[in-house]
C-alpha cells in the first residue's frame, strides 16, 4: 500500500471512446504527477500539478486532458486516442517543498487502445 | 538539461551473487538522487535515496553512495534473492524542480 490509488487497473478502449483515469492520494501531499510508461522507453513525465494548479505540460497531445479538482485527486481524461497511446499510466504525488522529497507512485492503469 | 544514464539490462544473476547496477547523472546544482524498484504488474516503489554528496542510502540490503566527483549513484547488494527480480530505476530531483528525471531502467533477473 503506497498511499496512492489508481483506478481502473486495466482499461481497454476503442479509438473513438472517451474514458477517464483516476488517481487519489492519502498522504497529504500537494503535488501530483502523470507519467507514461511504454515498453522499451524511459518513463515520460506528462503533467505536474501543484496545489491544484498545472505547472508542467510536457508537450502532451490534447487528446489527453488532465484535471485536478483538489490536492488529493487527479484525473486524466482520454478521447480519440491512438494505438501508440497504449501504455502503463502512472500517477505519483509528493510534497512540494525541498528537492529531497521522493515521489510516491500508484500501481498504474494499463491502457490498451484497439 | 538534467539526465540520468543507467546500464542496459537485463542483468541476470544467480541467487546470492553480488549486484551492481551503474547509474551516472548530469545535472546543475545539487540534486537529490533516488533508486526506485518496479515489480511486475506494480508501480514504482522508492528503494532508497541520498540528498547530498557522500550520503549513503540503504534499504533491504541495497546500498548506493552519492559520488559528486564521479556524478554516480551505483546500486549494490551483497547477496541477491529471486525476489529481487524487478526493474530498477535511478532518478534525480533537482533544486527548484518538482518532477523527477528518470533513467531508462535496468531489468534484474535472479535465478535460483
mmCIF file of C-alpha atoms in Angstrom:
data_model
loop_
_atom_site.group_PDB
_atom_site.id
_atom_site.type_symbol
_atom_site.label_atom_id
_atom_site.label_comp_id
_atom_site.label_asym_id
_atom_site.label_seq_id
_atom_site.Cartn_x
_atom_site.Cartn_y
_atom_site.Cartn_z
ATOM 1 C CA UNK A 1 0.000 0.000 0.000
ATOM 2 C CA UNK A 2 1.742 3.112 -1.250
ATOM 3 C CA UNK A 3 -0.935 5.649 -0.315
ATOM 4 C CA UNK A 4 -1.618 6.391 -3.979
ATOM 5 C CA UNK A 5 -4.577 4.559 -5.541
ATOM 6 C CA UNK A 6 -5.246 4.398 -9.246
ATOM 7 C CA UNK A 7 -8.403 3.136 -10.942
ATOM 8 C CA UNK A 8 -9.059 1.279 -13.069
ATOM 9 C CA UNK A 9 -6.061 -1.072 -13.070
ATOM 10 C CA UNK A 10 -6.775 -2.123 -16.649
ATOM 11 C CA UNK A 11 -8.659 -0.364 -19.427
ATOM 12 C CA UNK A 12 -9.358 -1.426 -22.990
ATOM 13 C CA UNK A 13 -10.939 1.164 -25.251
ATOM 14 C CA UNK A 14 -11.530 1.916 -28.889
ATOM 15 C CA UNK A 15 -10.080 4.943 -30.593
ATOM 16 C CA UNK A 16 -13.399 6.801 -30.543
ATOM 17 C CA UNK A 17 -14.232 6.192 -26.884
ATOM 18 C CA UNK A 18 -13.981 8.647 -24.025
ATOM 19 C CA UNK A 19 -12.752 7.412 -20.671
ATOM 20 C CA UNK A 20 -11.070 8.787 -17.565
ATOM 21 C CA UNK A 21 -8.291 7.551 -15.324
ATOM 22 C CA UNK A 22 -8.488 8.385 -11.648
ATOM 23 C CA UNK A 23 -5.802 8.863 -9.024
ATOM 24 C CA UNK A 24 -6.242 9.518 -5.321
ATOM 25 C CA UNK A 25 -3.528 10.063 -2.729
ATOM 26 C CA UNK A 26 -3.930 9.710 1.043
ATOM 27 C CA UNK A 27 -0.544 11.114 2.019
ATOM 28 C CA UNK A 28 -1.336 14.786 2.481
ATOM 29 C CA UNK A 29 0.868 15.725 -0.460
ATOM 30 C CA UNK A 30 0.324 18.846 -2.517
ATOM 31 C CA UNK A 31 1.942 17.932 -5.825
ATOM 32 C CA UNK A 32 0.647 15.270 -8.229
ATOM 33 C CA UNK A 33 2.001 13.888 -11.495
ATOM 34 C CA UNK A 34 1.042 11.803 -14.505
ATOM 35 C CA UNK A 35 3.703 9.646 -16.179
ATOM 36 C CA UNK A 36 3.512 7.391 -19.231
ATOM 37 C CA UNK A 37 5.495 4.168 -19.266
ATOM 38 C CA UNK A 38 5.779 2.477 -22.647
ATOM 39 C CA UNK A 39 7.618 -0.713 -23.436
ATOM 40 C CA UNK A 40 11.295 -0.167 -24.114
ATOM 41 C CA UNK A 41 11.118 3.597 -23.491
ATOM 42 C CA UNK A 42 12.084 5.712 -20.474
ATOM 43 C CA UNK A 43 9.403 6.951 -18.123
ATOM 44 C CA UNK A 44 7.840 10.074 -19.641
ATOM 45 C CA UNK A 45 6.549 12.904 -17.483
ATOM 46 C CA UNK A 46 3.223 14.179 -18.818
ATOM 47 C CA UNK A 47 1.780 16.676 -16.351
ATOM 48 C CA UNK A 48 2.604 18.229 -12.976
ATOM 49 C CA UNK A 49 0.095 19.822 -10.627
ATOM 50 C CA UNK A 50 0.987 21.799 -7.534
ATOM 51 C CA UNK A 51 -1.795 22.900 -5.182
ATOM 52 C CA UNK A 52 -4.327 22.084 -7.949
ATOM 53 C CA UNK A 53 -2.557 24.301 -10.491
ATOM 54 C CA UNK A 54 -0.899 22.794 -13.544
ATOM 55 C CA UNK A 55 2.774 23.725 -13.528
ATOM 56 C CA UNK A 56 4.134 21.482 -16.269
ATOM 57 C CA UNK A 57 2.804 20.089 -19.519
ATOM 58 C CA UNK A 58 5.451 18.199 -21.429
ATOM 59 C CA UNK A 59 4.038 18.800 -24.909
ATOM 60 C CA UNK A 60 1.316 16.218 -24.363
ATOM 61 C CA UNK A 61 -1.267 15.879 -27.185
ATOM 62 C CA UNK A 62 -4.628 17.468 -26.474
ATOM 63 C CA UNK A 63 -6.356 14.068 -26.596
ATOM 64 C CA UNK A 64 -5.056 13.764 -23.015
ATOM 65 C CA UNK A 65 -6.773 16.237 -20.703
ATOM 66 C CA UNK A 66 -5.810 16.361 -17.005
ATOM 67 C CA UNK A 67 -7.974 17.634 -14.197
ATOM 68 C CA UNK A 68 -7.032 18.271 -10.577
ATOM 69 C CA UNK A 69 -10.074 19.289 -8.521
ATOM 70 C CA UNK A 70 -8.150 19.233 -5.231
ATOM 71 C CA UNK A 71 -4.734 18.244 -3.889
ATOM 72 C CA UNK A 72 -5.842 14.652 -3.288
ATOM 73 C CA UNK A 73 -7.384 13.797 -6.642
ATOM 74 C CA UNK A 74 -6.060 13.772 -10.179
ATOM 75 C CA UNK A 75 -7.815 12.667 -13.349
ATOM 76 C CA UNK A 76 -6.672 12.019 -16.884
ATOM 77 C CA UNK A 77 -9.484 12.341 -19.419
ATOM 78 C CA UNK A 78 -8.931 10.411 -22.630
ATOM 79 C CA UNK A 79 -10.603 10.850 -26.027
ATOM 80 C CA UNK A 80 -9.824 9.878 -29.592
ATOM 81 C CA UNK A 81 -6.696 8.003 -28.586
ATOM 82 C CA UNK A 82 -4.251 6.314 -30.971
ATOM 83 C CA UNK A 83 -2.785 2.792 -30.791
ATOM 84 C CA UNK A 84 0.592 4.260 -29.780
ATOM 85 C CA UNK A 85 -1.082 5.583 -26.618
ATOM 86 C CA UNK A 86 -1.268 2.032 -25.266
ATOM 87 C CA UNK A 87 0.949 2.075 -22.168
ATOM 88 C CA UNK A 88 1.027 1.985 -18.383
ATOM 89 C CA UNK A 89 -0.072 5.337 -16.961
ATOM 90 C CA UNK A 90 1.383 6.071 -13.550
ATOM 91 C CA UNK A 91 0.238 8.656 -11.060
ATOM 92 C CA UNK A 92 2.542 9.982 -8.347
ATOM 93 C CA UNK A 93 2.430 12.508 -5.530
ATOM 94 C CA UNK A 94 4.958 14.328 -3.376
ATOM 95 C CA UNK A 95 5.436 17.193 -1.003
ATOM 96 C CA UNK A 96 6.199 20.401 -2.845
ATOM 97 C CA UNK A 97 8.979 21.759 -0.738
ATOM 98 C CA UNK A 98 12.518 20.512 -0.929
ATOM 99 C CA UNK A 99 14.190 18.542 -3.675
ATOM 100 C CA UNK A 100 14.878 15.708 -1.226
ATOM 101 C CA UNK A 101 11.210 14.689 -1.176
ATOM 102 C CA UNK A 102 10.581 11.455 -3.108
ATOM 103 C CA UNK A 103 7.574 10.770 -5.244
ATOM 104 C CA UNK A 104 5.138 8.041 -4.249
ATOM 105 C CA UNK A 105 3.613 6.083 -7.098
ATOM 106 C CA UNK A 106 0.381 4.230 -7.642
ATOM 107 C CA UNK A 107 0.283 0.823 -9.329
ATOM 108 C CA UNK A 108 -0.766 2.346 -12.626
ATOM 109 C CA UNK A 109 -3.519 1.861 -15.181
ATOM 110 C CA UNK A 110 -2.654 -0.473 -18.043
ATOM 111 C CA UNK A 111 -4.314 1.103 -21.105
ATOM 112 C CA UNK A 112 -4.846 -0.777 -24.358
ATOM 113 C CA UNK A 113 -6.192 1.014 -27.439
ATOM 114 C CA UNK A 114 -7.884 -1.191 -30.019
ATOM 115 C CA UNK B 1 19.134 19.744 -19.051
ATOM 116 C CA UNK B 2 19.233 17.048 -16.403
ATOM 117 C CA UNK B 3 19.731 13.452 -17.437
ATOM 118 C CA UNK B 4 20.288 10.013 -15.896
ATOM 119 C CA UNK B 5 22.092 7.139 -17.585
ATOM 120 C CA UNK B 6 21.790 3.552 -16.423
ATOM 121 C CA UNK B 7 23.471 0.389 -17.586
ATOM 122 C CA UNK B 8 21.389 -1.563 -20.062
ATOM 123 C CA UNK B 9 19.810 -4.800 -18.967
ATOM 124 C CA UNK B 10 18.796 -7.364 -18.478
ATOM 125 C CA UNK B 11 21.200 -8.260 -15.731
ATOM 126 C CA UNK B 12 20.996 -11.967 -14.991
ATOM 127 C CA UNK B 13 22.496 -13.302 -11.755
ATOM 128 C CA UNK B 14 22.378 -16.434 -9.688
ATOM 129 C CA UNK B 15 20.954 -16.292 -6.194
ATOM 130 C CA UNK B 16 23.428 -14.960 -3.582
ATOM 131 C CA UNK B 17 25.552 -13.229 -6.235
ATOM 132 C CA UNK B 18 26.797 -9.648 -5.808
ATOM 133 C CA UNK B 19 24.829 -6.979 -7.646
ATOM 134 C CA UNK B 20 25.965 -3.678 -9.107
ATOM 135 C CA UNK B 21 23.746 -1.518 -11.320
ATOM 136 C CA UNK B 22 25.555 1.546 -12.584
ATOM 137 C CA UNK B 23 23.957 4.985 -12.662
ATOM 138 C CA UNK B 24 25.506 8.288 -13.663
ATOM 139 C CA UNK B 25 23.851 11.649 -13.906
ATOM 140 C CA UNK B 26 24.199 15.099 -15.419
ATOM 141 C CA UNK B 27 22.692 17.997 -13.523
ATOM 142 C CA UNK B 28 23.396 21.529 -12.460
ATOM 143 C CA UNK B 29 23.301 22.422 -8.811
ATOM 144 C CA UNK B 30 22.772 19.885 -6.032
ATOM 145 C CA UNK B 31 20.189 17.282 -6.945
ATOM 146 C CA UNK B 32 18.840 14.572 -4.699
ATOM 147 C CA UNK B 33 19.247 11.038 -6.025
ATOM 148 C CA UNK B 34 16.879 8.097 -5.799
ATOM 149 C CA UNK B 35 16.565 4.445 -6.679
ATOM 150 C CA UNK B 36 13.103 3.078 -7.408
ATOM 151 C CA UNK B 37 12.101 -0.540 -7.966
ATOM 152 C CA UNK B 38 9.199 -1.808 -10.078
ATOM 153 C CA UNK B 39 7.968 -5.366 -9.536
ATOM 154 C CA UNK B 40 5.872 -6.995 -12.278
ATOM 155 C CA UNK B 41 2.398 -5.518 -12.516
ATOM 156 C CA UNK B 42 3.072 -2.785 -9.977
ATOM 157 C CA UNK B 43 4.033 0.861 -9.861
ATOM 158 C CA UNK B 44 7.387 2.259 -8.800
ATOM 159 C CA UNK B 45 8.404 1.973 -5.153
ATOM 160 C CA UNK B 46 11.067 4.110 -3.543
ATOM 161 C CA UNK B 47 14.002 1.882 -2.632
ATOM 162 C CA UNK B 48 16.489 4.398 -1.236
ATOM 163 C CA UNK B 49 17.642 7.977 -1.555
ATOM 164 C CA UNK B 50 20.602 10.294 -0.885
ATOM 165 C CA UNK B 51 20.326 14.038 -0.676
ATOM 166 C CA UNK B 52 23.928 15.290 -0.639
ATOM 167 C CA UNK B 53 27.428 14.281 -1.639
ATOM 168 C CA UNK B 54 28.881 11.265 0.188
ATOM 169 C CA UNK B 55 25.484 10.304 1.626
ATOM 170 C CA UNK B 56 24.783 6.583 1.539
ATOM 171 C CA UNK B 57 21.212 5.434 1.097
ATOM 172 C CA UNK B 58 20.322 1.926 2.182
ATOM 173 C CA UNK B 59 17.253 -0.286 2.410
ATOM 174 C CA UNK B 60 16.514 -4.036 2.297
ATOM 175 C CA UNK B 61 20.217 -4.833 1.852
ATOM 176 C CA UNK B 62 20.608 -2.434 -1.091
ATOM 177 C CA UNK B 63 23.049 0.483 -0.880
ATOM 178 C CA UNK B 64 24.055 3.423 -3.040
ATOM 179 C CA UNK B 65 26.503 6.254 -2.345
ATOM 180 C CA UNK B 66 26.154 9.753 -3.798
ATOM 181 C CA UNK B 67 29.501 10.444 -5.508
ATOM 182 C CA UNK B 68 29.630 14.006 -6.713
ATOM 183 C CA UNK B 69 33.182 13.726 -8.068
ATOM 184 C CA UNK B 70 32.152 10.958 -10.465
ATOM 185 C CA UNK B 71 28.462 12.040 -10.736
ATOM 186 C CA UNK B 72 27.437 8.497 -9.912
ATOM 187 C CA UNK B 73 24.936 6.678 -7.698
ATOM 188 C CA UNK B 74 25.567 2.980 -8.288
ATOM 189 C CA UNK B 75 23.202 0.468 -6.686
ATOM 190 C CA UNK B 76 24.750 -2.518 -4.874
ATOM 191 C CA UNK B 77 23.599 -5.552 -2.960
ATOM 192 C CA UNK B 78 25.851 -8.170 -1.453
ATOM 193 C CA UNK B 79 23.619 -11.201 -1.985
ATOM 194 C CA UNK B 80 20.605 -11.088 -4.285
ATOM 195 C CA UNK B 81 17.493 -13.228 -3.951
ATOM 196 C CA UNK B 82 14.991 -14.431 -6.532
ATOM 197 C CA UNK B 83 12.502 -11.985 -5.014
ATOM 198 C CA UNK B 84 14.760 -9.084 -6.056
ATOM 199 C CA UNK B 85 13.905 -9.724 -9.706
ATOM 200 C CA UNK B 86 12.414 -6.439 -10.906
ATOM 201 C CA UNK B 87 13.206 -3.312 -12.903
ATOM 202 C CA UNK B 88 15.366 -0.740 -11.111
ATOM 203 C CA UNK B 89 15.225 2.975 -11.951
ATOM 204 C CA UNK B 90 17.743 5.615 -10.993
ATOM 205 C CA UNK B 91 16.334 9.150 -10.728
ATOM 206 C CA UNK B 92 17.235 12.653 -9.665
ATOM 207 C CA UNK B 93 15.286 15.650 -8.464
ATOM 208 C CA UNK B 94 16.961 18.993 -8.918
ATOM 209 C CA UNK B 95 16.565 22.117 -6.873
ATOM 210 C CA UNK B 96 13.506 24.101 -7.871
ATOM 211 C CA UNK B 97 12.004 21.296 -9.929
ATOM 212 C CA UNK B 98 9.224 19.109 -8.628
ATOM 213 C CA UNK B 99 9.358 16.300 -11.162
ATOM 214 C CA UNK B 100 11.929 13.527 -11.211
ATOM 215 C CA UNK B 101 14.241 12.776 -14.090
ATOM 216 C CA UNK B 102 14.456 9.007 -14.578
ATOM 217 C CA UNK B 103 16.941 6.692 -16.194
ATOM 218 C CA UNK B 104 15.646 4.114 -18.647
ATOM 219 C CA UNK B 105 15.557 1.316 -16.051
ATOM 220 C CA UNK B 106 17.567 -1.880 -15.657
ATOM 221 C CA UNK B 107 15.855 -5.247 -15.501
ATOM 222 C CA UNK B 108 17.332 -7.665 -12.974
ATOM 223 C CA UNK B 109 16.652 -11.382 -13.260
ATOM 224 C CA UNK B 110 17.798 -13.579 -10.391
ATOM 225 C CA UNK B 111 17.843 -17.323 -10.998
ATOM 226 C CA UNK B 112 17.631 -19.927 -8.237
#
